[in-house]
Coordinates of C-alpha atoms and ligand atoms in Angstrom, one line a residue:
M29 CA 16.0 12.5 -24.8
A30 CA 12.4 12.1 -23.9
P31 CA 12.0 8.7 -22.3
A32 CA 10.1 6.2 -24.4
M33 CA 7.0 5.2 -23.1
D34 CA 3.8 3.1 -23.2
G35 CA 0.5 4.0 -25.2
I36 CA -2.8 2.1 -25.6
R37 CA -4.0 2.0 -29.0
I38 CA -7.4 1.8 -29.7
R39 CA -9.7 1.1 -32.8
G40 CA -12.5 2.2 -31.9
G41 CA -16.2 1.5 -33.4
K42 CA -16.9 -1.9 -31.7
P43 CA -19.9 -2.3 -29.4
L44 CA -18.6 -4.3 -25.9
T45 CA -20.2 -7.2 -25.0
G46 CA -19.3 -10.2 -22.1
R47 CA -18.7 -9.5 -18.7
V48 CA -15.8 -8.1 -16.6
R49 CA -14.7 -8.5 -13.1
I50 CA -14.2 -5.5 -11.0
S51 CA -11.3 -5.7 -9.0
G52 CA -10.5 -4.4 -5.4
S53 CA -10.3 -0.4 -4.7
K54 CA -7.2 1.2 -5.0
N55 CA -8.0 4.3 -2.8
A56 CA -9.4 1.9 -0.4
A57 CA -6.3 -0.3 -0.4
L58 CA -3.7 2.7 -0.1
P59 CA -4.7 3.5 3.8
I60 CA -5.4 0.1 4.5
L61 CA -1.8 -1.0 3.8
C62 CA -0.4 2.3 5.7
A63 CA -2.5 1.2 8.7
T64 CA -0.3 -1.7 8.8
L65 CA 2.4 0.6 10.5
L66 CA -0.1 0.8 13.7
S67 CA 0.7 -2.8 14.5
D68 CA 4.0 -4.7 15.0
G69 CA 2.5 -8.1 13.5
Q70 CA 2.1 -9.5 10.1
S71 CA -1.4 -8.3 8.2
L72 CA -2.5 -9.8 5.3
I73 CA -4.6 -7.9 2.8
R74 CA -6.8 -9.8 -0.1
N75 CA -8.4 -8.7 -3.2
V76 CA -5.5 -5.9 -3.7
P77 CA -5.6 -4.7 -7.2
D78 CA -2.6 -5.2 -9.1
L79 CA -1.4 -1.4 -9.8
K80 CA 1.4 0.8 -9.5
D81 CA 0.1 3.0 -6.6
I82 CA 0.4 -0.3 -4.5
E83 CA 3.5 -1.4 -5.9
T84 CA 4.7 2.1 -4.3
T85 CA 3.1 1.6 -1.0
A86 CA 4.5 -2.0 -0.6
E87 CA 8.1 -0.3 -1.4
L88 CA 7.2 2.9 1.0
L89 CA 6.8 0.1 3.7
E90 CA 9.9 -1.5 3.0
T91 CA 11.7 1.3 2.9
M92 CA 10.2 2.2 6.3
G93 CA 11.5 -1.5 7.6
R94 CA 8.5 -3.6 6.9
P95 CA 9.0 -6.4 4.4
C96 CA 6.2 -7.2 1.9
D97 CA 4.9 -10.2 0.1
A98 CA 3.3 -7.8 -2.5
A99 CA 1.5 -10.6 -4.6
P100 CA -1.7 -9.1 -5.6
P101 CA -4.6 -10.2 -5.2
M102 CA -2.1 -10.7 -1.8
V103 CA -0.2 -8.4 -0.1
A104 CA 1.4 -9.8 3.3
V105 CA 2.9 -7.0 5.6
H106 CA 5.8 -8.4 8.1
P107 CA 7.0 -7.4 11.1
G108 CA 10.6 -5.4 11.1
A109 CA 12.4 -2.6 13.3
V110 CA 10.7 0.7 11.4
T111 CA 12.7 4.2 10.6
P112 CA 9.5 6.2 10.7
E113 CA 10.8 8.0 7.3
A114 CA 8.9 8.8 4.0
P115 CA 11.3 9.9 1.5
Y116 CA 10.7 12.6 -1.4
E117 CA 11.5 9.9 -4.0
L118 CA 8.5 7.7 -3.0
V119 CA 5.8 10.6 -2.2
K120 CA 6.4 12.3 -5.5
Q121 CA 5.4 9.6 -7.5
M122 CA 2.3 8.8 -5.1
R123 CA 0.7 11.9 -2.9
A124 CA -1.3 9.1 -0.9
S125 CA 2.3 8.5 1.0
V126 CA 1.2 11.1 3.1
L127 CA -1.5 8.3 4.8
V128 CA 1.7 7.0 6.3
L129 CA 2.3 10.1 8.4
G130 CA -0.7 9.5 10.8
P131 CA 0.4 5.9 11.5
L132 CA 4.0 6.7 12.1
V133 CA 3.3 9.9 14.8
A134 CA 0.9 7.5 16.4
R135 CA 2.9 4.4 16.7
Y136 CA 6.5 5.5 16.7
G137 CA 6.2 9.1 18.7
K138 CA 7.9 11.2 15.3
A139 CA 7.2 11.2 12.1
R140 CA 9.7 12.7 8.6
V141 CA 7.5 12.8 6.0
S142 CA 8.2 14.7 2.7
L143 CA 5.3 16.9 1.5
P144 CA 3.5 15.9 -1.2
G145 CA 3.5 19.3 -3.8
G146 CA 0.8 20.2 -6.2
C147 CA -0.1 17.8 -8.7
Q148 CA -2.4 18.1 -12.2
I149 CA -6.0 18.4 -11.0
G150 CA -5.1 21.3 -8.6
S151 CA -2.9 22.4 -5.9
R152 CA -4.2 20.0 -2.9
P153 CA -3.0 21.4 -0.1
V154 CA -2.5 18.9 3.2
D155 CA -3.2 21.7 5.6
Q156 CA -6.0 19.9 7.1
H157 CA -4.4 16.7 7.7
L158 CA -1.5 19.1 9.6
K159 CA -3.6 20.8 11.7
G160 CA -5.5 17.9 13.1
L161 CA -2.4 16.0 14.1
E162 CA -1.2 19.0 15.8
A163 CA -4.8 19.5 17.7
L164 CA -4.2 15.7 18.5
G165 CA -1.3 16.8 20.3
A166 CA 1.7 16.9 18.1
K167 CA 4.6 19.2 17.4
L168 CA 5.2 20.0 13.7
R169 CA 7.9 22.0 11.6
T170 CA 8.6 21.7 8.2
E171 CA 12.5 21.8 6.9
H172 CA 13.9 21.3 3.6
G173 CA 10.2 20.2 2.3
Y174 CA 9.6 17.4 5.0
V175 CA 7.1 18.0 7.6
I176 CA 8.4 16.3 11.2
A177 CA 6.2 15.5 13.7
E178 CA 6.9 14.4 17.3
A179 CA 4.3 13.7 20.1
P180 CA 4.8 11.0 22.4
R181 CA 1.9 10.1 22.8
L182 CA -1.3 11.8 20.9
R183 CA -3.9 12.9 22.7
G184 CA -7.7 12.6 21.8
T185 CA -9.7 15.5 20.9
E186 CA -12.3 17.1 18.9
I187 CA -11.3 18.3 15.1
V188 CA -13.6 20.3 12.6
F189 CA -12.7 19.7 9.1
D190 CA -12.9 23.2 7.3
V191 CA -13.3 20.9 3.9
P192 CA -14.2 17.1 3.8
T193 CA -11.1 15.3 3.0
V194 CA -10.9 12.2 1.9
T195 CA -7.0 11.2 2.8
G196 CA -7.0 13.7 5.8
T197 CA -10.1 11.7 7.5
E198 CA -8.0 8.5 6.9
N199 CA -5.1 10.0 8.3
L200 CA -6.8 11.4 11.6
M201 CA -8.9 8.2 12.2
M202 CA -5.8 6.4 12.0
A203 CA -3.8 8.9 14.3
A204 CA -7.0 9.2 16.9
A205 CA -7.0 4.8 17.2
L206 CA -3.6 5.0 19.0
A207 CA -4.2 8.4 20.9
K208 CA -4.9 8.7 24.4
G209 CA -9.0 8.6 25.1
R210 CA -11.5 10.1 22.4
T211 CA -11.3 11.7 19.2
T212 CA -14.2 13.4 17.5
L213 CA -13.7 14.0 13.4
V214 CA -16.3 16.6 12.6
N215 CA -17.5 17.1 8.8
S216 CA -15.7 14.2 8.0
A217 CA -15.9 12.8 4.8
R218 CA -18.2 9.9 4.2
E219 CA -16.4 8.1 1.2
P220 CA -16.6 4.4 1.5
E221 CA -13.3 4.4 1.4
V222 CA -13.3 5.9 4.9
V223 CA -16.0 3.3 6.0
E224 CA -13.3 0.5 5.0
L225 CA -10.5 1.8 6.7
A226 CA -12.4 2.2 9.7
R227 CA -13.9 -2.2 9.0
V228 CA -10.1 -2.7 9.3
L229 CA -9.3 -0.6 12.1
N230 CA -12.3 -1.9 13.9
K231 CA -10.8 -5.2 13.6
M232 CA -7.2 -4.3 14.8
G233 CA -9.3 -3.7 18.1
A234 CA -9.7 0.5 17.5
K235 CA -13.5 1.5 18.4
V236 CA -14.6 3.9 15.5
R237 CA -18.2 4.7 14.8
G238 CA -19.7 6.8 12.5
A239 CA -17.7 6.3 9.5
G240 CA -19.8 6.8 5.8
T241 CA -21.6 10.3 8.0
P242 CA -20.2 13.7 9.0
V243 CA -19.2 12.4 12.5
I244 CA -16.7 10.1 13.5
E245 CA -15.6 9.1 17.0
I246 CA -12.1 7.2 17.7
E247 CA -11.9 5.8 21.1
G248 CA -8.3 5.3 21.3
Q249 CA -6.5 2.2 22.7
D250 CA -3.1 1.4 24.1
E251 CA -2.1 -1.2 21.0
L252 CA -3.9 -2.5 18.1
A253 CA -3.1 -5.7 16.4
P254 CA -2.7 -7.0 13.1
F255 CA -5.5 -7.8 10.5
D256 CA -6.4 -9.9 8.0
H257 CA -8.9 -8.2 5.2
A258 CA -10.4 -8.6 2.0
I259 CA -10.5 -4.9 -0.1
V260 CA -14.3 -3.7 -1.3
A261 CA -14.5 -3.5 -5.1
D262 CA -13.4 -0.3 -6.5
R263 CA -16.7 2.0 -7.2
I264 CA -14.4 4.0 -9.7
E265 CA -13.4 1.1 -11.9
A266 CA -17.2 -0.5 -11.6
G267 CA -18.2 3.1 -12.6
T268 CA -15.8 3.2 -15.6
Y269 CA -16.5 0.2 -17.0
M270 CA -20.1 1.2 -16.8
V271 CA -19.9 4.1 -19.1
A272 CA -17.8 2.8 -21.2
A273 CA -20.8 0.0 -21.5
A274 CA -22.8 2.9 -22.5
A275 CA -20.9 4.7 -24.4
A276 CA -19.5 2.0 -26.6
G277 CA -23.1 0.7 -26.9
G278 CA -24.0 -3.4 -26.4
D279 CA -24.3 -5.5 -23.2
V280 CA -21.9 -5.9 -20.4
L281 CA -22.3 -7.7 -17.3
V282 CA -20.5 -5.5 -14.9
E283 CA -19.5 -8.1 -12.0
G284 CA -18.5 -7.4 -8.2
V285 CA -20.2 -3.5 -8.5
P286 CA -20.7 -1.9 -5.0
V287 CA -24.0 -0.4 -6.4
D288 CA -24.6 1.2 -3.5
D289 CA -21.7 3.4 -3.3
L290 CA -22.8 4.6 -7.0
E291 CA -26.2 6.1 -6.2
A292 CA -25.5 9.6 -7.7
L293 CA -23.6 7.9 -10.9
V294 CA -26.7 5.2 -11.3
A295 CA -29.0 8.0 -11.0
K296 CA -27.1 10.2 -14.0
L297 CA -27.1 6.9 -16.4
R298 CA -30.7 6.3 -16.1
A299 CA -31.6 10.3 -16.4
S300 CA -29.7 9.8 -19.6
G301 CA -31.5 6.8 -20.8
V302 CA -28.8 4.0 -20.4
G303 CA -30.4 0.4 -19.2
L304 CA -29.0 -0.8 -16.0
E305 CA -30.3 -3.7 -14.5
A306 CA -28.9 -5.7 -11.5
D307 CA -28.0 -9.0 -11.9
G308 CA -26.5 -11.0 -9.1
N309 CA -23.6 -9.4 -7.7
G310 CA -23.5 -7.2 -11.1
V311 CA -25.0 -4.5 -13.2
R312 CA -26.3 -5.1 -16.8
V313 CA -25.3 -2.3 -18.9
V314 CA -27.0 -1.4 -22.3
R315 CA -27.4 1.3 -24.1
G316 CA -30.5 2.9 -25.3
K317 CA -31.5 4.1 -28.5
T318 CA -30.7 7.5 -27.7
L319 CA -28.8 9.2 -25.3
R320 CA -29.7 12.9 -23.6
S321 CA -28.1 15.3 -22.0
V322 CA -28.4 15.4 -18.1
D323 CA -26.1 18.3 -15.7
V324 CA -23.8 16.9 -13.6
T325 CA -21.8 18.4 -10.3
T326 CA -19.2 16.9 -8.6
S327 CA -19.4 16.8 -4.9
P328 CA -17.8 14.8 -2.0
H329 CA -19.8 11.4 -1.6
P330 CA -22.7 10.5 -1.7
G331 CA -22.6 13.4 -4.2
F332 CA -21.6 12.7 -8.3
P333 CA -18.0 11.4 -7.7
T334 CA -15.0 14.1 -9.1
D335 CA -13.1 10.4 -10.2
M336 CA -16.0 9.8 -12.7
Q337 CA -16.1 13.3 -14.5
A338 CA -13.9 12.9 -17.0
Q339 CA -15.3 9.8 -18.2
F340 CA -19.0 11.1 -18.0
M341 CA -18.0 13.9 -20.2
V342 CA -17.4 11.3 -23.0
L343 CA -20.7 9.8 -23.0
M344 CA -22.2 13.4 -22.9
C345 CA -20.4 14.2 -26.0
L346 CA -22.5 12.0 -27.4
A347 CA -25.9 12.6 -25.5
E348 CA -28.4 14.5 -27.6
G349 CA -28.6 18.3 -26.4
T350 CA -26.2 20.6 -23.9
S351 CA -25.0 18.8 -20.6
R352 CA -23.5 21.5 -18.3
I353 CA -20.9 19.5 -16.1
S354 CA -19.4 21.9 -13.0
E355 CA -16.3 20.7 -11.0
T356 CA -16.5 21.7 -7.7
V357 CA -13.9 19.8 -5.7
F358 CA -10.9 20.3 -7.6
E359 CA -10.0 23.3 -9.0
N360 CA -8.2 22.1 -12.4
R361 CA -9.6 18.6 -13.7
F362 CA -10.9 19.1 -17.0
M363 CA -7.2 18.2 -18.4
H364 CA -9.3 16.1 -20.9
V365 CA -11.2 18.7 -22.2
P366 CA -8.7 20.0 -25.1
E367 CA -7.3 16.3 -25.5
L368 CA -11.4 15.6 -26.2
R369 CA -11.7 18.8 -28.3
R370 CA -9.0 17.2 -30.9
M371 CA -11.4 14.2 -31.4
G372 CA -14.1 16.3 -32.4
A373 CA -16.1 16.9 -29.1
E374 CA -17.5 20.3 -28.7
I375 CA -16.6 21.3 -25.3
E376 CA -16.3 24.8 -24.1
V377 CA -15.2 25.5 -20.5
Q378 CA -16.4 28.6 -18.4
G379 CA -14.6 28.8 -15.0
H380 CA -15.2 25.5 -13.1
T381 CA -18.3 24.2 -15.7
A382 CA -18.2 22.6 -19.0
F383 CA -20.9 22.8 -21.7
V384 CA -20.8 19.5 -23.4
R385 CA -22.9 19.5 -27.0
H386 CA -23.6 16.8 -28.6
V387 CA -21.6 15.8 -31.8
T388 CA -22.6 12.6 -34.5
R389 CA -19.2 11.2 -33.7
L390 CA -15.5 11.3 -32.8
E391 CA -12.1 11.0 -34.3
G392 CA -9.1 8.3 -33.3
A393 CA -6.6 10.5 -32.7
T394 CA -3.2 10.5 -30.7
V395 CA -4.1 12.1 -27.1
M396 CA -2.8 12.4 -24.1
A397 CA -3.5 12.9 -20.3
T398 CA -2.1 13.9 -17.1
D399 CA -3.8 12.3 -14.5
L400 CA -5.4 8.9 -14.1
R401 CA -9.4 9.5 -14.4
A402 CA -8.5 12.2 -17.8
S403 CA -6.9 8.8 -19.0
A404 CA -9.9 6.5 -18.9
S405 CA -12.0 9.4 -20.3
L406 CA -9.7 9.2 -23.3
V407 CA -9.7 5.6 -23.7
I408 CA -13.3 5.6 -23.6
A409 CA -13.7 8.2 -25.9
G410 CA -11.5 5.8 -27.9
L411 CA -13.5 3.1 -27.8
V412 CA -16.4 5.0 -29.4
A413 CA -14.3 7.0 -32.1
D414 CA -13.8 6.5 -35.6
G415 CA -10.6 4.9 -36.7
E416 CA -7.4 4.7 -34.4
T417 CA -6.5 6.5 -30.8
I418 CA -3.3 6.0 -29.5
V419 CA -3.7 7.1 -25.1
R420 CA 0.1 8.1 -24.4
R421 CA 1.2 7.7 -21.1
V422 CA -0.2 4.6 -19.8
Y423 CA 1.3 4.9 -16.5
H424 CA -1.5 7.2 -15.5
L425 CA -3.8 4.5 -16.6
D426 CA -1.3 1.7 -14.7
R427 CA -1.8 3.4 -11.0
G428 CA -5.7 3.0 -11.4
Y429 CA -7.0 0.3 -13.7
E430 CA -5.7 -3.4 -13.3
H431 CA -4.8 -5.2 -16.7
I432 CA -7.1 -2.3 -18.6
E433 CA -6.4 -3.8 -21.9
D434 CA -7.2 -7.5 -21.0
K435 CA -10.5 -6.3 -19.2
L436 CA -11.4 -4.4 -22.6
G437 CA -10.1 -6.8 -24.8
A438 CA -12.1 -9.5 -23.1
I439 CA -15.3 -7.5 -23.9
G440 CA -14.6 -7.4 -27.4
A441 CA -12.6 -3.9 -27.8
D442 CA -9.6 -3.7 -29.8
V443 CA -7.2 -2.0 -27.3
T444 CA -3.4 -2.9 -27.6
R445 CA -0.7 -1.8 -25.7
V446 CA 2.0 -0.3 -27.4
H447 CA 5.9 0.3 -26.4
G448 CA 8.5 2.8 -26.9
L449 CA 6.6 5.8 -27.9
A450 CA 8.8 8.8 -27.4
G451 CA 7.9 11.2 -24.4
Ligands
EPU523 N1 -8.1 19.7 0.5 C1 -7.7 21.0 1.3 N2 -6.9 20.6 2.7 C2 -6.6 19.9 2.8 C3 -6.9 18.2 2.3 C4 -7.9 18.9 1.1 O1 -8.1 22.3 1.0 O2 -5.8 19.2 3.8 C5 -8.9 19.9 -0.3 C6 -8.8 19.6 -1.5 O3 -7.2 20.3 -2.5 C7 -9.9 19.5 -3.0 C8 -11.0 18.9 -1.8 O4 -10.1 19.4 0.4 O5 -10.1 20.5 -2.8 C9 -10.9 17.4 -1.3 O6 -9.6 16.6 -1.6 P1 -9.4 15.3 -1.1 O7 -8.6 15.4 0.4 O8 -11.0 14.8 -0.3 O9 -8.7 14.5 -1.7 P2 -7.6 13.6 -1.5 O10 -8.3 12.7 -0.5 O11 -6.1 13.7 -2.0 C10 -8.9 11.6 -2.8 C11 -8.8 10.3 -3.9 C12 -8.8 11.1 -5.3 C13 -10.2 11.8 -5.1 C14 -10.6 12.4 -3.6 C15 -11.9 13.1 -3.6 C16 -7.2 8.9 -2.3 C17 -6.0 8.0 -2.4 N3 -7.3 9.9 -3.3 O12 -7.9 12.3 -2.7 O13 -8.5 9.8 -6.1 O14 -10.3 12.5 -6.4 O15 -10.1 12.1 -2.6 O16 -12.6 12.3 -4.1 O17 -8.1 8.5 -2.1 C18 -8.1 9.0 -7.8 O18 -8.0 7.7 -7.4 O19 -7.7 9.2 -9.4 C19 -8.0 10.3 -7.3 C20 -7.3 11.6 -7.2

């Protein structure tokens, strides 16, 4: 029998009003938790979001021998004897587990890490991570689904990424921080989470320059110190609430928005007629009378984030005209489209582009998504739709949105968690 699962029930049609505070960034916290492996002492990480992926990473560190007090918003990673091995059972739950590979081989001279497989949004290879580690002098082999990396001491070198990869850049920055000599990473990812990791590595005593640009230089050190760091706000959570407020209508102050990291989204929201006003460290979102369709193409930062594509598509369903949304980062990231269609959306997909036609209303339905951001888009659709929507498989949302039903409830949405839905 299929396992029982939680879902989110939304009674749509209520405008959102009030304030919502943005939590710490998931995708910044994950590599930073892995960076604790680069030093032996106790590191403290603050403003950590209370999410399943954080729990999984803490479990991974514990399994490897580093006890954790994971009590978000604080996580303490204690000293311990490390077995440099990441088992399949944990990596399969979270692809970002591959981020332990660089730190382990740099600090312990050896790592055995289960290779992540494909996932719902694409094949997502890790060849760039592996190619970079080899260039740093690691000997790699794969055995029974695991990559085994060995190197008595990594040596700095120049590495040119074929594609800018976020976790690939992070993995190699961490490895290079303990390598002998200087490493230059060319065609690096420029995402704010890479910049945040560089801040932490610099706190640990590494010399990292250029993070946030395509060329990052890392002066390797013989050892690194533990750190104490508060994680930046989550730009994707912030963007999701901004789009939710714009789609549902009303007047919401989204507090703690890292607005400089959201320029591409802010520009598209403004162009579509959404009112955005800076207010203290927040952004007030007021939906204009009519929404206009705009075209969007996802690309690496500072372009329009792939992690906002699904949510923005719901807004475009409500905009006058036809919007063309192209996904260039992942090959299979339109899994929300058939579910949105079941709610009355008129969307046609041709290759990597979705044509989104204006509809006057969406209808509540039972829907299911297969990844985190697609699930968020269905929640937003549910907020807008007439009647009741149930978004099944809420565990996807729990990986990336802290206490989503409480946060939406506090700004006037009728959202409840329902337990025990069949498979
Ligand atoms: N790629 C390769 N080879 C590699 C690595 C990546 O070809 O070795 C390709 C990928 O297949 C993809 C592109 O490069 O087409 C970019 O992928 P990237 O490696 O940048 O993605 P990632 O590091 O695996 C992170 C976020 C994702 C986010 C992407 C893109 C974390 C933990 N994950 O993934 O976040 O979508 O960057 O911005 O930081 C999410 O939070 O929902 C999420 C999926």
